mmCIF file with all atom_site columns, C-alpha atoms in Angstrom:
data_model
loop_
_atom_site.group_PDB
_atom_site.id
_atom_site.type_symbol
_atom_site.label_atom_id
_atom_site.label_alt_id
_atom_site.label_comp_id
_atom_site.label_asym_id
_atom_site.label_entity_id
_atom_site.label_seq_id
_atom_site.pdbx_PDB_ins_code
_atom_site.Cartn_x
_atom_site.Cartn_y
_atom_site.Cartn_z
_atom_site.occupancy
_atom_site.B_iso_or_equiv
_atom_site.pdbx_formal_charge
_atom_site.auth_seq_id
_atom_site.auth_comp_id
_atom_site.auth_asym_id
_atom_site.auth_atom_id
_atom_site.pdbx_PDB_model_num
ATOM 1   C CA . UNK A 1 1   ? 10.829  20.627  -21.063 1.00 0.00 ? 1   UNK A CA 1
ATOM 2   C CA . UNK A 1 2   ? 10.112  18.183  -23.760 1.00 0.00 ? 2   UNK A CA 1
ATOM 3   C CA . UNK A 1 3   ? 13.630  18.991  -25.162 1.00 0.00 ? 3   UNK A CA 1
ATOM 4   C CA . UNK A 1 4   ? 15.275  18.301  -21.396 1.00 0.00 ? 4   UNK A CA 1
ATOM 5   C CA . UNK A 1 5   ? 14.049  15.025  -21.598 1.00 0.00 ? 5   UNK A CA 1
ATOM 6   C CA . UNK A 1 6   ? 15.011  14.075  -25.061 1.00 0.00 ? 6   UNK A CA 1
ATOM 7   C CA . UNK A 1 7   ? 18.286  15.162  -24.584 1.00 0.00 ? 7   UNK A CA 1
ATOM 8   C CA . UNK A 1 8   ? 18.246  13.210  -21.130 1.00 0.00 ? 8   UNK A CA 1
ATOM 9   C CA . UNK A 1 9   ? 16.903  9.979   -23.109 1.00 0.00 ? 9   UNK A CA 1
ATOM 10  C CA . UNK A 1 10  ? 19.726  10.091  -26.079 1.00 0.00 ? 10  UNK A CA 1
ATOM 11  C CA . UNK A 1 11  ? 22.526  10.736  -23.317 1.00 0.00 ? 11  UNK A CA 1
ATOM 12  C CA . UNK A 1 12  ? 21.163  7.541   -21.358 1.00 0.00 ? 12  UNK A CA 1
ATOM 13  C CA . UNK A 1 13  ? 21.306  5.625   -24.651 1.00 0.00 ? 13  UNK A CA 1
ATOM 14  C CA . UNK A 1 14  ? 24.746  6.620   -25.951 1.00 0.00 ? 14  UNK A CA 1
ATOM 15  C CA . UNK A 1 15  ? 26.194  6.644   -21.949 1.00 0.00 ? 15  UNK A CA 1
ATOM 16  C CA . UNK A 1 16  ? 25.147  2.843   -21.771 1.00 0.00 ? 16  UNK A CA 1
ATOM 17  C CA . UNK A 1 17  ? 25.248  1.270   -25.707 1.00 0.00 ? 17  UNK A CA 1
ATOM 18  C CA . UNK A 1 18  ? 28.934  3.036   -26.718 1.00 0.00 ? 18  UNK A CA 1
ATOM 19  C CA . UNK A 1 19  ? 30.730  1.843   -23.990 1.00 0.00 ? 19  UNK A CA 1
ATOM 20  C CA . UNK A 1 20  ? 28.731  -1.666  -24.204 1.00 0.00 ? 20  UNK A CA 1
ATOM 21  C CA . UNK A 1 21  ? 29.928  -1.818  -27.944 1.00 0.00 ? 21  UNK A CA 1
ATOM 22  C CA . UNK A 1 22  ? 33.537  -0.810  -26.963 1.00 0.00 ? 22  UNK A CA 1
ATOM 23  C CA . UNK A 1 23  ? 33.711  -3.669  -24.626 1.00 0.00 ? 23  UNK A CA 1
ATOM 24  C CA . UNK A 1 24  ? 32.672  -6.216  -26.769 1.00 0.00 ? 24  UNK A CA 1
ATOM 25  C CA . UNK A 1 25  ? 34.768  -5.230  -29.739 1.00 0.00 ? 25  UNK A CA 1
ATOM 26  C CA . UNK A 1 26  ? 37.778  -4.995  -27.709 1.00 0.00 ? 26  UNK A CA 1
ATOM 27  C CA . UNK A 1 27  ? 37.184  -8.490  -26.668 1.00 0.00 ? 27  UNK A CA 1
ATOM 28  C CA . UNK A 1 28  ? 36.822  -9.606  -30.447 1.00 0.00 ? 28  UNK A CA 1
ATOM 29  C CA . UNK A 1 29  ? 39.700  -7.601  -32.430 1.00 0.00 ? 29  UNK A CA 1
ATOM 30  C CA . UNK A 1 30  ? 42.297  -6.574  -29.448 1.00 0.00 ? 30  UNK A CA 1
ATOM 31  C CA . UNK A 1 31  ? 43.122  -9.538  -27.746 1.00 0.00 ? 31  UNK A CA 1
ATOM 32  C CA . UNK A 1 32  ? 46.135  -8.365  -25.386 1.00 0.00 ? 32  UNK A CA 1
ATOM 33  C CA . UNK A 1 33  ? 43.309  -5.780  -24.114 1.00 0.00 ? 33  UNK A CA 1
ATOM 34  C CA . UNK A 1 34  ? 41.843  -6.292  -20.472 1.00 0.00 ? 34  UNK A CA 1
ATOM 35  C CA . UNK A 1 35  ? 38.900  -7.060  -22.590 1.00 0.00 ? 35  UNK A CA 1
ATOM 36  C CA . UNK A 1 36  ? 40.342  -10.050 -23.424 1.00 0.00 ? 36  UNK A CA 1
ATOM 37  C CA . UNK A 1 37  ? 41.777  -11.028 -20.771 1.00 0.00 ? 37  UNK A CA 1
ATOM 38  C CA . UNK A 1 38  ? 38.518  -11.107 -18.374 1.00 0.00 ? 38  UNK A CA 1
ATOM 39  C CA . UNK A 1 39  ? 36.140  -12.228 -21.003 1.00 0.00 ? 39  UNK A CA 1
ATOM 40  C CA . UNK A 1 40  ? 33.276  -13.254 -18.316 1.00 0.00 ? 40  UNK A CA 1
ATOM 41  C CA . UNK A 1 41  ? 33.430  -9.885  -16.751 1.00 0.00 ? 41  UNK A CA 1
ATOM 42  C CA . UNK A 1 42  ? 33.493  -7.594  -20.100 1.00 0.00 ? 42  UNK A CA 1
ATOM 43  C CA . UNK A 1 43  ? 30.746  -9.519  -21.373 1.00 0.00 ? 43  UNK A CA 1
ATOM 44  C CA . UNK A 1 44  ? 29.280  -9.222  -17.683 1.00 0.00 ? 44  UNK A CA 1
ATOM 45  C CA . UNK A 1 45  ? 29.489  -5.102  -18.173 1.00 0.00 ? 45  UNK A CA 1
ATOM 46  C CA . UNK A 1 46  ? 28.429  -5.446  -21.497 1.00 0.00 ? 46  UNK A CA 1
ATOM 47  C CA . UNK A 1 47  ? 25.273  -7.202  -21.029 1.00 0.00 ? 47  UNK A CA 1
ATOM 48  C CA . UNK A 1 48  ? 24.242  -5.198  -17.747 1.00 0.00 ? 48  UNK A CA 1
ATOM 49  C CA . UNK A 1 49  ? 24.969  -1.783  -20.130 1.00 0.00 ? 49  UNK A CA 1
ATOM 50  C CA . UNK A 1 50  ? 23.190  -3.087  -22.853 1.00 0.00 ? 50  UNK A CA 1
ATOM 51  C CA . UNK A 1 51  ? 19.894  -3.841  -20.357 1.00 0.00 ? 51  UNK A CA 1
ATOM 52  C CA . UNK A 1 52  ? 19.682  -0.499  -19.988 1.00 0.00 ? 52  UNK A CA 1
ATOM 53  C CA . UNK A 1 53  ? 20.123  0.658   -22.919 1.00 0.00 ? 53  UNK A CA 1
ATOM 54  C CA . UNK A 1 54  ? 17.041  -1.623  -23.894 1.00 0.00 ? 54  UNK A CA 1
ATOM 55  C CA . UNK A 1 55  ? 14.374  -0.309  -20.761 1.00 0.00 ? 55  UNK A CA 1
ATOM 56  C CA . UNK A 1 56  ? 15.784  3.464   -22.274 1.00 0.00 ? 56  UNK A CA 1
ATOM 57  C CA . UNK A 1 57  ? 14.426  2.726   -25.843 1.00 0.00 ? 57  UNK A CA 1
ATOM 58  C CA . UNK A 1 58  ? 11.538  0.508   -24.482 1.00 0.00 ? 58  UNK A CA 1
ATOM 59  C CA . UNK A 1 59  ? 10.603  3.127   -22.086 1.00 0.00 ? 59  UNK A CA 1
ATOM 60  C CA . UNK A 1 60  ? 10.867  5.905   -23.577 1.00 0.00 ? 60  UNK A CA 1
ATOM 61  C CA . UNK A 1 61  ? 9.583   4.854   -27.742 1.00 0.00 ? 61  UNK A CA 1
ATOM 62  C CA . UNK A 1 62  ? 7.527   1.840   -27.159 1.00 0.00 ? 62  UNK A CA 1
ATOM 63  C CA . UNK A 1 63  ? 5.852   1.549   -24.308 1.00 0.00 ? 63  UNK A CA 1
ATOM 64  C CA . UNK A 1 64  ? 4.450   4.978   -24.348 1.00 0.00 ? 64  UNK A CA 1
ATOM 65  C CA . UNK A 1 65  ? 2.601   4.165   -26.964 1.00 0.00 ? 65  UNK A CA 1
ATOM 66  C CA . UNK A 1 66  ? 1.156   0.545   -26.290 1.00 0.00 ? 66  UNK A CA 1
ATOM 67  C CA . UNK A 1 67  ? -2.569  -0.066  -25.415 1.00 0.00 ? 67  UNK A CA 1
ATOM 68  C CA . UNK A 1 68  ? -3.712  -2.554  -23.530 1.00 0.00 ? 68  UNK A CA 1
ATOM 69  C CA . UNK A 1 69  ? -7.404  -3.636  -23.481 1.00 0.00 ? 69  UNK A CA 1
ATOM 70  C CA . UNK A 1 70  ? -7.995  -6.511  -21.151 1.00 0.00 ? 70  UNK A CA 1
ATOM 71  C CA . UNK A 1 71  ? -11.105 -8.697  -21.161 1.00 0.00 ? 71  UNK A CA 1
ATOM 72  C CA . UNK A 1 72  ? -12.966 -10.065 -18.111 1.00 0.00 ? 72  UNK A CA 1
ATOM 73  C CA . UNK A 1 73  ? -16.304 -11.931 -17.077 1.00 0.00 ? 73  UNK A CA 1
ATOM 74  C CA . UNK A 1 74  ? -17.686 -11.599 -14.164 1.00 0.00 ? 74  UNK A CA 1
ATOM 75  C CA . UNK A 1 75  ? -20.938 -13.434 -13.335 1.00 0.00 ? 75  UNK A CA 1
ATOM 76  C CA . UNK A 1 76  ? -22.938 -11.123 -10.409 1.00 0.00 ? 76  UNK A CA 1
ATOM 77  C CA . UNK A 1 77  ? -25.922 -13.117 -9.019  1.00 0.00 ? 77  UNK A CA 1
ATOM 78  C CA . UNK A 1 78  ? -28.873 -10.117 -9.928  1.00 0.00 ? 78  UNK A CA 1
ATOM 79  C CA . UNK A 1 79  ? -27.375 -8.953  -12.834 1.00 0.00 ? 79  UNK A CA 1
ATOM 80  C CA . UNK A 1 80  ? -28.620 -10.844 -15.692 1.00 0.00 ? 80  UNK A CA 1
ATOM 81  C CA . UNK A 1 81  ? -28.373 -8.776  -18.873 1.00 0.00 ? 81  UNK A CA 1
ATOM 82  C CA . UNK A 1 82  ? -24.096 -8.357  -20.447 1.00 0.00 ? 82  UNK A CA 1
ATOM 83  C CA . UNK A 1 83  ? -22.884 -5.479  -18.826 1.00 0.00 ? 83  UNK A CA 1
ATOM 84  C CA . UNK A 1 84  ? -19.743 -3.826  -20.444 1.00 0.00 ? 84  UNK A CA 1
ATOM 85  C CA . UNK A 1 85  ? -17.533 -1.474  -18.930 1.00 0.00 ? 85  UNK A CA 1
ATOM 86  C CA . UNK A 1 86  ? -14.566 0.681   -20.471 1.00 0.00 ? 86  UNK A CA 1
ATOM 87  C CA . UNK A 1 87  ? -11.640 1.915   -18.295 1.00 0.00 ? 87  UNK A CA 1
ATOM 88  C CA . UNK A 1 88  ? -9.561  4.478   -19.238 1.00 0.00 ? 88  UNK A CA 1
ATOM 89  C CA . UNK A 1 89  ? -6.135  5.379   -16.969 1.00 0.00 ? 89  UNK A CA 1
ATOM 90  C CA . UNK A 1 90  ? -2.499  6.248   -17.929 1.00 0.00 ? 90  UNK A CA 1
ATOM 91  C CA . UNK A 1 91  ? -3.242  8.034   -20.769 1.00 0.00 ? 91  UNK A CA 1
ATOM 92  C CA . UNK A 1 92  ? -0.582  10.958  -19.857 1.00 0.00 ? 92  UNK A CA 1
ATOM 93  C CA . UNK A 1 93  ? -1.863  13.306  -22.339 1.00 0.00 ? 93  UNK A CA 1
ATOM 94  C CA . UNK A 1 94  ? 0.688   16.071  -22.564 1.00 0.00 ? 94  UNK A CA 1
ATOM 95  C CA . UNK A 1 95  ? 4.055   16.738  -23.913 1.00 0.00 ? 95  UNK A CA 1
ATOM 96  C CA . UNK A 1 96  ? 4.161   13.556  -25.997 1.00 0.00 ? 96  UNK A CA 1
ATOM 97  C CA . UNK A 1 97  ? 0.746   12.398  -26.231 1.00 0.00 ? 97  UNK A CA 1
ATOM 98  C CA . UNK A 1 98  ? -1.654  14.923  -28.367 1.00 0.00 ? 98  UNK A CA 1
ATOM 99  C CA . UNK A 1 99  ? -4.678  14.886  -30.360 1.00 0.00 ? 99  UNK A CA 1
ATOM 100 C CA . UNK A 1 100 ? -3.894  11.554  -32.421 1.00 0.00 ? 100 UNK A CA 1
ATOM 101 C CA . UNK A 1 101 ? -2.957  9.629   -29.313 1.00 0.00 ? 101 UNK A CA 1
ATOM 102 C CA . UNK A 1 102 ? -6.543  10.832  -27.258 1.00 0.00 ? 102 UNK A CA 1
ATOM 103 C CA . UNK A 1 103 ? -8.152  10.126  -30.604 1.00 0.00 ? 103 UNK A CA 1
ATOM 104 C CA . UNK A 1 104 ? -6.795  6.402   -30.938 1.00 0.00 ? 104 UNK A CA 1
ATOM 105 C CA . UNK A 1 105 ? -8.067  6.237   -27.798 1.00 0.00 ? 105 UNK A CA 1
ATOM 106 C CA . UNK A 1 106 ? -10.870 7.134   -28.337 1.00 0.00 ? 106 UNK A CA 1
ATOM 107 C CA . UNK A 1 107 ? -11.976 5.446   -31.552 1.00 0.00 ? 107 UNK A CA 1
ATOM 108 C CA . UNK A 1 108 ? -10.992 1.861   -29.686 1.00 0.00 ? 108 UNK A CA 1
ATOM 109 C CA . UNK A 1 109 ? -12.864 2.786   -26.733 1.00 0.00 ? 109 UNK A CA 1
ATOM 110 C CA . UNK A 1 110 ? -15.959 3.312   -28.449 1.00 0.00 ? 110 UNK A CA 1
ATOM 111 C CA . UNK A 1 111 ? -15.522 0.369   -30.946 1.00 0.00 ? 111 UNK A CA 1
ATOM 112 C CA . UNK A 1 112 ? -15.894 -1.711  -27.780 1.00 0.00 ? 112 UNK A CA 1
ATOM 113 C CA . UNK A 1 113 ? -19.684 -0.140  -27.204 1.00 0.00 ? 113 UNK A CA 1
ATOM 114 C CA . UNK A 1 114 ? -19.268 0.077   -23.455 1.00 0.00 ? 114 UNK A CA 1
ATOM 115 C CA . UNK A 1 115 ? -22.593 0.693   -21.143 1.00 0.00 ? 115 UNK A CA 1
ATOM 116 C CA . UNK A 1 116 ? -20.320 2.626   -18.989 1.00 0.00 ? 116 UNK A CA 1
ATOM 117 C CA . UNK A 1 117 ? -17.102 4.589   -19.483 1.00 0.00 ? 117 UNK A CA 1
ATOM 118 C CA . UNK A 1 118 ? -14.852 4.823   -16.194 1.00 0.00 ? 118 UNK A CA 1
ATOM 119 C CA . UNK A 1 119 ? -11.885 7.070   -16.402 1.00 0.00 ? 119 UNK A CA 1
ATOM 120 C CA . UNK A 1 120 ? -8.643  6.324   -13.899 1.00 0.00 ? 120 UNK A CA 1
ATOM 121 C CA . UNK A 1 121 ? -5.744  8.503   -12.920 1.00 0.00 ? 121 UNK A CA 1
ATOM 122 C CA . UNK A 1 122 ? -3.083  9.892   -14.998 1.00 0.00 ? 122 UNK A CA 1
ATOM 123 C CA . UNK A 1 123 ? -5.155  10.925  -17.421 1.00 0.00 ? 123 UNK A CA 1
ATOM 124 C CA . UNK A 1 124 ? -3.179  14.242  -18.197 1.00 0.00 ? 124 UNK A CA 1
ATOM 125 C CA . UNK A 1 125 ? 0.310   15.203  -17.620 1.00 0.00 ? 125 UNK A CA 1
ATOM 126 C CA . UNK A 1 126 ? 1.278   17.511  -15.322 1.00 0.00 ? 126 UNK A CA 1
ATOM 127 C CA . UNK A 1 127 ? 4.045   19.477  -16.897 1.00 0.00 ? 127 UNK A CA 1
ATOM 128 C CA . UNK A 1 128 ? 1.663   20.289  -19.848 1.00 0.00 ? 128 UNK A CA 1
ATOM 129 C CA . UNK A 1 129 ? -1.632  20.032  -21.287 1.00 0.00 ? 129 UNK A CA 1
ATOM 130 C CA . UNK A 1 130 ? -4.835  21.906  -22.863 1.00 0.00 ? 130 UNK A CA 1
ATOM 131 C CA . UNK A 1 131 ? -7.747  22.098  -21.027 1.00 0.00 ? 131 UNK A CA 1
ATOM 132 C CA . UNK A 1 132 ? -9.677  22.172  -24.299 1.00 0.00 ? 132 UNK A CA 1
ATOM 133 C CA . UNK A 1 133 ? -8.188  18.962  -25.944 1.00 0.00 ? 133 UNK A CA 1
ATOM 134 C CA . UNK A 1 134 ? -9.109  17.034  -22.528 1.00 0.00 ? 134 UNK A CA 1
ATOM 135 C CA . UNK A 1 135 ? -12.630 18.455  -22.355 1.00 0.00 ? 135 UNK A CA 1
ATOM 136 C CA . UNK A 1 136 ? -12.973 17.610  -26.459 1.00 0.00 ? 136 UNK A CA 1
ATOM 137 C CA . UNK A 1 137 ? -12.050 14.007  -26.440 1.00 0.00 ? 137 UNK A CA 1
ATOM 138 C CA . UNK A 1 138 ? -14.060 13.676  -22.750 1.00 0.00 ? 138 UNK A CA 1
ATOM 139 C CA . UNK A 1 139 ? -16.799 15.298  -24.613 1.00 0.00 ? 139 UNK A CA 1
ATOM 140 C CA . UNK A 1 140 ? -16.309 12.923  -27.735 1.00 0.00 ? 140 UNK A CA 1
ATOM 141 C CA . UNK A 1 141 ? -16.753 9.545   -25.469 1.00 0.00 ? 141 UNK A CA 1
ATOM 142 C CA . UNK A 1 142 ? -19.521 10.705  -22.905 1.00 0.00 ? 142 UNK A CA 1
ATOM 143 C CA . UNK A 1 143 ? -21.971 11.415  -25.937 1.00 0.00 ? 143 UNK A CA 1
#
């Protein structure tokens, strides 16, 4: 499956950057093309195929692998000693995401010394995983 997607991906890249890149170089070096002649709406196209062609690589190379860790204080009236809690959703371990990912993961969550870990949804992905990596790095962060 991991294959059907990564062909999927580079089609979506090359379907929206070539003809982008045709457009604008027609504009440039033919001018008697149409191109030329409609130089608000080629660069229009252009710009719309080249969008997409920047959520395909942003989706798909960076974003997958970004972390976010957001900090917030809350003062509750009868709790008086720092509380800190860790939570953990989107991880999508699976196809992409293996040992190294769950282990970054892991390594920053416990740098942060939580007093609690909470874990959200989408923790595993559903086309593939391995019950014994998610019960190792669950394992690794509950002890």
């Amino acid at each position: 499956m991991k294959t059907f997607f990564d062909i999927l991906i580079t089609l979506g890249i090359f379907i929206t950057a070539i003809p982008a890149s045709i457009l604008v170089y027609s504009r440039i070096k033919r001018t008697s093309s149409w191109e030329a002649h409609h130089p608000q709406t080629s660069i229009t196209i252009a710009s719309i195929l080249l969008c997409g062609t920047a959520i395909l690589v942003w989706g798909s190379f960076i974003e997958p692998h970004s972390m976010v860790i957001n900090r917030y204080e809350i003062d509750l009236p009868y709790i008086h000693k720092p509380l800190t809690i860790a939570l953990i959703a989107d991880m999508q371990i699976g196809t992409y995401k293996g040992k190294v990912w769950t282990q970054k993961i892991v390594d920053k969550t416990l740098a942060l010394k939580p007093d609690l870990i909470l874990f959200g949804g989408d923790n595993v992905d559903n086309m593939y995983y391995n019950e014994y990596e998610i019960w190792d790095w669950r394992q690794k962060i509950c002890n």
